[in-house]
mmCIF file of C-alpha atoms in Angstrom:
data_model
loop_
_atom_site.group_PDB
_atom_site.id
_atom_site.type_symbol
_atom_site.label_atom_id
_atom_site.label_comp_id
_atom_site.label_asym_id
_atom_site.label_seq_id
_atom_site.Cartn_x
_atom_site.Cartn_y
_atom_site.Cartn_z
ATOM 1 C CA MET I 25 89.935 21.030 111.932
ATOM 2 C CA THR I 26 89.311 22.467 108.474
ATOM 3 C CA GLN I 27 89.595 20.407 105.298
ATOM 4 C CA ARG I 28 92.648 22.429 104.295
ATOM 5 C CA GLN I 29 94.416 21.765 107.595
ATOM 6 C CA LEU I 30 93.502 18.081 107.429
ATOM 7 C CA LEU I 31 94.985 17.803 103.944
ATOM 8 C CA GLN I 32 98.166 19.549 105.089
ATOM 9 C CA ASP I 33 98.521 17.232 108.088
ATOM 10 C CA CYS I 34 97.903 14.136 105.961
ATOM 11 C CA THR I 35 100.496 15.294 103.433
ATOM 12 C CA GLU I 36 103.062 15.853 106.183
ATOM 13 C CA PHE I 37 102.315 12.412 107.644
ATOM 14 C CA LEU I 38 102.804 10.645 104.309
ATOM 15 C CA LYS I 39 106.009 12.548 103.562
ATOM 16 C CA ASN I 40 107.460 11.555 106.931
ATOM 17 C CA TYR I 41 106.244 7.958 107.114
ATOM 18 C CA TYR I 42 105.433 6.674 103.610
ATOM 19 C CA HIS I 43 107.547 8.620 101.129
ATOM 20 C CA ASP I 44 109.398 5.559 99.826
ATOM 21 C CA GLU I 45 106.236 3.458 99.573
ATOM 22 C CA ILE I 46 104.481 6.170 97.552
ATOM 23 C CA ALA I 47 107.474 6.470 95.230
ATOM 24 C CA GLU I 48 107.468 2.704 94.709
ATOM 25 C CA ALA I 49 103.712 2.679 94.090
ATOM 26 C CA ALA I 50 104.084 5.423 91.468
ATOM 27 C CA LEU I 51 106.930 3.589 89.736
ATOM 28 C CA GLU I 52 105.058 0.271 89.695
ATOM 29 C CA ARG I 53 101.701 1.941 88.901
ATOM 30 C CA ARG I 54 99.996 0.408 91.914
ATOM 31 C CA GLU I 55 96.610 1.733 92.958
ATOM 32 C CA SER I 56 96.800 1.373 96.744
ATOM 33 C CA LEU I 57 98.884 2.361 99.756
ATOM 34 C CA TRP I 58 98.804 0.276 102.957
ATOM 35 C CA ILE I 59 99.020 2.368 106.139
ATOM 36 C CA ASP I 60 99.591 1.001 109.638
ATOM 37 C CA HIS I 61 97.220 2.647 112.118
ATOM 38 C CA ASN I 62 100.048 2.675 114.689
ATOM 39 C CA ASP I 63 102.015 5.048 112.438
ATOM 40 C CA LEU I 64 99.039 7.382 112.167
ATOM 41 C CA TYR I 65 98.588 7.312 115.950
ATOM 42 C CA THR I 66 102.259 8.141 116.504
ATOM 43 C CA PHE I 67 101.982 11.108 114.150
ATOM 44 C CA ASP I 68 98.661 12.507 115.401
ATOM 45 C CA SER I 69 96.513 10.682 117.950
ATOM 46 C CA ASP I 70 93.475 12.884 117.229
ATOM 47 C CA ILE I 71 93.426 11.949 113.547
ATOM 48 C CA ALA I 72 94.014 8.300 114.482
ATOM 49 C CA HIS I 73 90.956 8.360 116.764
ATOM 50 C CA ASP I 74 88.771 10.269 114.292
ATOM 51 C CA VAL I 75 89.501 7.854 111.452
ATOM 52 C CA ILE I 76 87.860 5.106 113.522
ATOM 53 C CA ASP I 77 84.761 6.626 115.114
ATOM 54 C CA GLY I 78 84.693 10.231 113.962
ATOM 55 C CA ARG I 79 84.880 10.855 110.240
ATOM 56 C CA PRO I 80 86.609 7.861 108.625
ATOM 57 C CA LYS I 81 85.660 8.492 104.991
ATOM 58 C CA GLU I 82 86.694 12.144 105.190
ATOM 59 C CA ILE I 83 90.115 11.270 106.615
ATOM 60 C CA LEU I 84 90.715 8.351 104.242
ATOM 61 C CA ASP I 85 89.803 10.611 101.308
ATOM 62 C CA ALA I 86 92.190 13.275 102.618
ATOM 63 C CA LEU I 87 94.999 10.721 102.895
ATOM 64 C CA SER I 88 94.256 9.591 99.352
ATOM 65 C CA ALA I 89 94.379 13.182 98.055
ATOM 66 C CA ALA I 90 97.552 13.842 100.055
ATOM 67 C CA SER I 91 99.313 10.865 98.449
ATOM 68 C CA ALA I 92 99.350 12.774 95.151
ATOM 69 C CA ASN I 93 101.078 15.727 96.877
ATOM 70 C CA VAL I 94 104.145 13.765 97.964
ATOM 71 C CA ASP I 95 107.117 14.537 95.720
ATOM 72 C CA THR I 96 108.925 11.415 94.592
ATOM 73 C CA PRO I 97 112.236 11.019 92.729
ATOM 74 C CA THR I 98 110.663 9.355 89.720
ATOM 75 C CA SER I 99 109.644 10.475 86.268
ATOM 76 C CA VAL I 100 106.145 9.105 86.877
ATOM 77 C CA THR I 101 103.488 11.591 87.949
ATOM 78 C CA ASN I 102 101.847 10.677 91.248
ATOM 79 C CA SER I 103 98.149 9.880 91.223
ATOM 80 C CA GLU I 104 95.851 9.523 94.221
ATOM 81 C CA LEU I 105 96.236 6.155 95.921
ATOM 82 C CA THR I 106 93.470 4.210 97.617
ATOM 83 C CA ILE I 107 94.271 3.998 101.330
ATOM 84 C CA ARG I 108 94.289 0.553 102.966
ATOM 85 C CA LEU I 109 94.357 1.223 106.723
ATOM 86 C CA TYR I 110 95.108 -1.841 108.842
ATOM 87 C CA ASN I 111 96.343 -2.970 112.281
ATOM 88 C CA LEU I 112 93.676 -1.246 114.371
ATOM 89 C CA PRO I 113 93.732 -1.467 118.183
ATOM 90 C CA GLU I 114 92.204 -4.682 119.559
ATOM 91 C CA THR I 115 89.368 -2.673 121.106
ATOM 92 C CA ASP I 116 88.232 -1.699 117.586
ATOM 93 C CA VAL I 117 88.241 -5.239 116.172
ATOM 94 C CA TYR I 118 84.966 -7.174 116.414
ATOM 95 C CA ALA I 119 83.374 -10.491 115.523
ATOM 96 C CA PRO I 120 80.682 -10.302 112.800
ATOM 97 C CA GLY I 121 77.885 -10.693 115.362
ATOM 98 C CA GLU I 122 79.223 -7.921 117.604
ATOM 99 C CA ILE I 123 78.544 -5.051 115.180
ATOM 100 C CA ARG I 124 75.760 -2.884 116.619
ATOM 101 C CA ALA I 125 74.078 0.444 115.871
ATOM 102 C CA GLU I 126 76.864 2.276 117.721
ATOM 103 C CA GLN I 127 79.424 1.113 115.138
ATOM 104 C CA GLY I 128 77.403 2.476 112.202
ATOM 105 C CA GLY I 129 79.692 4.753 110.196
ATOM 106 C CA TRP I 130 82.822 3.618 112.053
ATOM 107 C CA TYR I 131 86.020 2.223 110.557
ATOM 108 C CA VAL I 132 86.416 -1.166 112.240
ATOM 109 C CA GLY I 133 88.303 -4.427 112.087
ATOM 110 C CA VAL I 134 86.421 -7.736 111.937
ATOM 111 C CA ASP I 135 87.906 -11.132 112.830
ATOM 112 C CA ALA I 136 86.050 -13.655 110.699
ATOM 113 C CA ILE I 137 86.065 -16.324 108.024
ATOM 114 C CA LEU I 138 85.950 -15.123 104.419
ATOM 115 C CA GLU I 139 82.900 -17.155 103.521
ATOM 116 C CA ARG I 140 81.860 -16.191 100.023
ATOM 117 C CA VAL I 141 83.281 -14.218 97.080
ATOM 118 C CA PRO I 142 81.110 -14.334 93.939
ATOM 119 C CA SER I 143 82.127 -13.040 90.529
ATOM 120 C CA THR I 144 82.639 -9.337 89.894
ATOM 121 C CA ALA I 145 80.241 -6.770 88.447
ATOM 122 C CA ASP I 146 80.539 -3.157 87.278
ATOM 123 C CA PHE I 147 79.499 -0.419 89.711
ATOM 124 C CA PRO I 148 78.908 3.121 88.351
ATOM 125 C CA GLU I 149 80.269 5.407 91.086
ATOM 126 C CA GLU I 150 79.193 8.439 89.089
ATOM 127 C CA VAL I 151 76.875 8.150 86.088
ATOM 128 C CA ALA I 152 77.023 10.626 83.190
ATOM 129 C CA PHE I 153 73.466 11.292 81.967
ATOM 130 C CA GLU I 154 72.929 13.084 78.674
ATOM 131 C CA CYS I 155 69.706 15.075 78.351
ATOM 132 C CA GLN I 156 67.993 13.949 75.142
ATOM 133 C CA ARG I 157 66.304 17.342 74.835
ATOM 134 C CA CYS I 158 69.363 19.585 74.727
ATOM 135 C CA GLY I 159 72.469 17.342 74.928
ATOM 136 C CA ASN I 160 73.573 18.626 78.342
ATOM 137 C CA VAL I 161 75.596 16.097 80.380
ATOM 138 C CA ILE I 162 74.824 15.766 84.100
ATOM 139 C CA PRO I 163 77.010 13.635 86.433
ATOM 140 C CA VAL I 164 75.052 11.947 89.237
ATOM 141 C CA PRO I 165 76.865 10.152 92.114
ATOM 142 C CA GLN I 166 75.526 6.701 93.036
ATOM 143 C CA GLN I 167 75.590 4.833 96.351
ATOM 144 C CA ILE I 168 76.346 1.133 96.688
ATOM 145 C CA THR I 169 73.497 0.788 99.225
ATOM 146 C CA GLN I 170 70.768 2.101 96.903
ATOM 147 C CA ASP I 171 68.471 -0.285 95.028
ATOM 148 C CA GLU I 172 67.864 1.797 91.912
ATOM 149 C CA LEU I 173 69.863 4.029 89.601
ATOM 150 C CA GLN I 174 69.582 7.653 90.681
ATOM 151 C CA GLU I 175 68.703 9.881 87.718
ATOM 152 C CA PRO I 176 68.809 13.693 87.548
ATOM 153 C CA THR I 177 65.654 15.384 88.845
ATOM 154 C CA GLU I 178 65.804 17.820 85.937
ATOM 155 C CA CYS I 179 68.246 19.201 83.396
ATOM 156 C CA ASP I 180 70.125 22.187 84.777
ATOM 157 C CA LYS I 181 70.272 23.686 81.277
ATOM 158 C CA CYS I 182 66.834 23.251 79.656
ATOM 159 C CA GLU I 183 65.001 22.443 82.924
ATOM 160 C CA ARG I 184 63.283 19.397 81.391
ATOM 161 C CA LYS I 185 62.890 16.145 83.311
ATOM 162 C CA GLY I 186 64.459 13.908 80.686
ATOM 163 C CA PRO I 187 64.534 11.585 78.922
ATOM 164 C CA TRP I 188 68.131 10.622 79.724
ATOM 165 C CA GLN I 189 70.818 8.569 78.017
ATOM 166 C CA ILE I 190 73.729 7.068 79.982
ATOM 167 C CA LEU I 191 77.106 7.924 78.451
ATOM 168 C CA ASP I 192 79.147 4.787 79.090
ATOM 169 C CA GLY I 193 82.500 6.364 78.239
ATOM 170 C CA GLU I 194 82.023 9.303 80.620
ATOM 171 C CA THR I 195 80.650 7.252 83.519
ATOM 172 C CA ASN I 196 83.057 6.378 86.343
ATOM 173 C CA TRP I 197 82.973 2.576 86.503
ATOM 174 C CA GLN I 198 84.537 0.471 89.262
ATOM 175 C CA ASP I 199 85.047 -3.263 89.676
ATOM 176 C CA TYR I 200 82.717 -4.537 92.387
ATOM 177 C CA SER I 201 82.291 -7.830 94.220
ATOM 178 C CA LYS I 202 80.075 -8.875 97.100
ATOM 179 C CA VAL I 203 81.696 -10.683 100.022
ATOM 180 C CA ARG I 204 80.382 -12.251 103.199
ATOM 181 C CA PHE I 205 82.071 -12.926 106.520
ATOM 182 C CA GLN I 206 81.011 -15.419 109.175
ATOM 183 C CA ALA I 207 82.101 -15.876 112.771
ATOM 184 C CA ARG I 208 85.184 -17.966 113.435
ATOM 185 C CA PRO I 209 84.622 -21.493 114.809
ATOM 186 C CA ASP I 210 85.964 -20.472 118.227
ATOM 187 C CA ALA I 211 83.634 -17.464 118.567
ATOM 188 C CA ASN I 212 81.299 -17.466 121.565
ATOM 189 C CA GLU I 213 77.554 -17.643 121.046
ATOM 190 C CA ALA I 214 77.067 -13.894 121.497
ATOM 191 C CA SER I 215 79.592 -13.165 118.724
ATOM 192 C CA GLU I 216 78.124 -15.550 116.163
ATOM 193 C CA GLY I 217 76.619 -14.160 113.004
ATOM 194 C CA LYS I 218 77.378 -13.116 109.466
ATOM 195 C CA LEU I 219 78.323 -9.770 107.983
ATOM 196 C CA PRO I 220 77.899 -8.950 104.279
ATOM 197 C CA GLY I 221 80.158 -6.490 102.539
ATOM 198 C CA TYR I 222 81.746 -5.502 99.257
ATOM 199 C CA VAL I 223 85.167 -4.841 97.779
ATOM 200 C CA LEU I 224 86.157 -2.549 94.935
ATOM 201 C CA ASN I 225 88.848 -2.458 92.269
ATOM 202 C CA ASP I 226 92.338 -3.812 92.980
ATOM 203 C CA LEU I 227 91.417 -5.301 96.374
ATOM 204 C CA ILE I 228 89.393 -7.947 94.494
ATOM 205 C CA ASP I 229 92.624 -9.305 92.988
ATOM 206 C CA GLU I 230 94.596 -9.435 96.237
ATOM 207 C CA GLY I 231 95.622 -12.653 97.930
ATOM 208 C CA GLY I 232 97.266 -14.540 95.088
ATOM 209 C CA GLU I 233 96.748 -15.525 91.471
ATOM 210 C CA SER I 234 93.024 -16.228 91.939
ATOM 211 C CA GLY I 235 92.429 -13.118 94.048
ATOM 212 C CA LEU I 236 89.985 -13.181 96.923
ATOM 213 C CA ILE I 237 87.904 -15.868 95.209
ATOM 214 C CA GLY I 238 90.774 -18.314 95.746
ATOM 215 C CA ARG I 239 90.975 -17.496 99.466
ATOM 216 C CA ALA I 240 87.346 -18.191 100.410
ATOM 217 C CA GLY I 241 87.093 -20.237 103.598
ATOM 218 C CA GLU I 242 90.185 -18.722 105.217
ATOM 219 C CA PRO I 243 90.328 -16.805 108.523
ATOM 220 C CA VAL I 244 90.894 -13.080 108.034
ATOM 221 C CA THR I 245 90.938 -9.747 109.744
ATOM 222 C CA VAL I 246 89.070 -7.371 107.488
ATOM 223 C CA TYR I 247 88.912 -3.587 107.830
ATOM 224 C CA GLY I 248 86.286 -1.214 106.530
ATOM 225 C CA ILE I 249 83.510 1.298 107.131
ATOM 226 C CA VAL I 250 80.238 -0.015 108.563
ATOM 227 C CA LYS I 251 77.393 1.211 106.380
ATOM 228 C CA ARG I 252 73.642 0.793 106.712
ATOM 229 C CA SER I 253 71.541 -0.733 103.950
ATOM 230 C CA GLN I 254 67.776 -0.266 104.095
ATOM 231 C CA LYS I 255 65.761 -3.457 103.948
ATOM 232 C CA SER I 256 63.710 -3.705 100.766
ATOM 233 C CA GLY I 257 61.622 -6.233 98.941
ATOM 234 C CA ARG I 258 58.357 -7.986 99.556
ATOM 235 C CA GLY I 259 57.553 -8.522 103.206
ATOM 236 C CA GLU I 260 60.504 -6.457 104.465
ATOM 237 C CA ASN I 261 60.144 -3.632 106.974
ATOM 238 C CA SER I 262 61.644 -0.550 105.301
ATOM 239 C CA LEU I 263 62.170 1.043 108.726
ATOM 240 C CA LEU I 264 64.950 -1.468 109.399
ATOM 241 C CA PHE I 265 68.537 -1.347 108.161
ATOM 242 C CA ASP I 266 71.158 -4.073 107.812
ATOM 243 C CA HIS I 267 74.892 -3.580 108.296
ATOM 244 C CA LEU I 268 77.161 -3.687 105.259
ATOM 245 C CA LEU I 269 80.959 -3.478 105.374
ATOM 246 C CA ASP I 270 82.700 -1.219 102.861
ATOM 247 C CA VAL I 271 85.907 -3.287 102.838
ATOM 248 C CA ARG I 272 89.153 -1.319 102.619
ATOM 249 C CA ALA I 273 91.816 -3.856 103.653
ATOM 250 C CA ILE I 274 92.154 -7.580 104.376
ATOM 251 C CA GLU I 275 94.792 -9.540 106.325
ATOM 252 C CA PHE I 276 94.937 -13.334 106.046
ATOM 253 C CA ASP I 277 95.960 -15.251 109.148
ATOM 254 C CA ARG I 278 98.238 -17.645 107.288
ATOM 255 C CA ASP I 279 100.155 -14.869 105.522
ATOM 256 C CA ASP I 280 103.117 -13.239 107.158
ATOM 257 C CA ASP I 281 102.169 -9.872 105.666
ATOM 258 C CA THR I 282 98.997 -8.253 104.378
ATOM 259 C CA VAL I 283 97.681 -9.402 101.046
ATOM 260 C CA ASP I 284 99.299 -6.481 99.240
ATOM 261 C CA VAL I 285 102.124 -7.608 96.952
ATOM 262 C CA ALA I 286 104.442 -5.007 98.496
ATOM 263 C CA ALA I 287 104.497 -5.563 102.246
ATOM 264 C CA PRO I 288 103.427 -2.486 104.236
ATOM 265 C CA ARG I 289 105.677 -0.719 106.714
#
């Protein structure tokens, strides 16, 4: 399936299943849209399968782009919404200790305890570097799993290799917080373990007045993309990679609905 066809299919899906929710999000200036995986499966089983173990980021990005294409009866212009996909099949929900190499890159659910939520930091998703030789501005995407800031290799205007100055106002900053999940008390020995992860932007504030920080210690089902983070530091084997969960949605066991203020469909 081409990118164009995927975008068309995602737009049709959102128009048919989430038109009212998108209109409400635009009116209330919310940043996210919660999507039930069952709805996606009913619309197109191939896309529903691919978003789990095929190309999750590509499909989630397409759904996000498609959300801005849905016409709504409001005077507010639609912007792209962050997609919070939840309610995966039980076969795609794991304990923290069950994540293996096979799940790398997959969109999964994890039944766990939200163990730790430290304070937030600023993450530069794309850094604007200004060449101090000629003033040319070069945007450079950054990855959460990297240890150092990625600078331009050379200026595409004067062909010099710096020096560079970061332009704070033109850099794309996001709110960032580390999280960590541990196995539930009733997990069997083979499922025990811990899984680190991170959350971005409005998801940090979900779950009540204190946000996720106020919900530490509670049982959750968390959804996200399993990424690999290369081991680094003194004494570490750089050939090895740890798992890291790019968290996209969280459900708390003691809540009737997901942590989003507006309950999903």
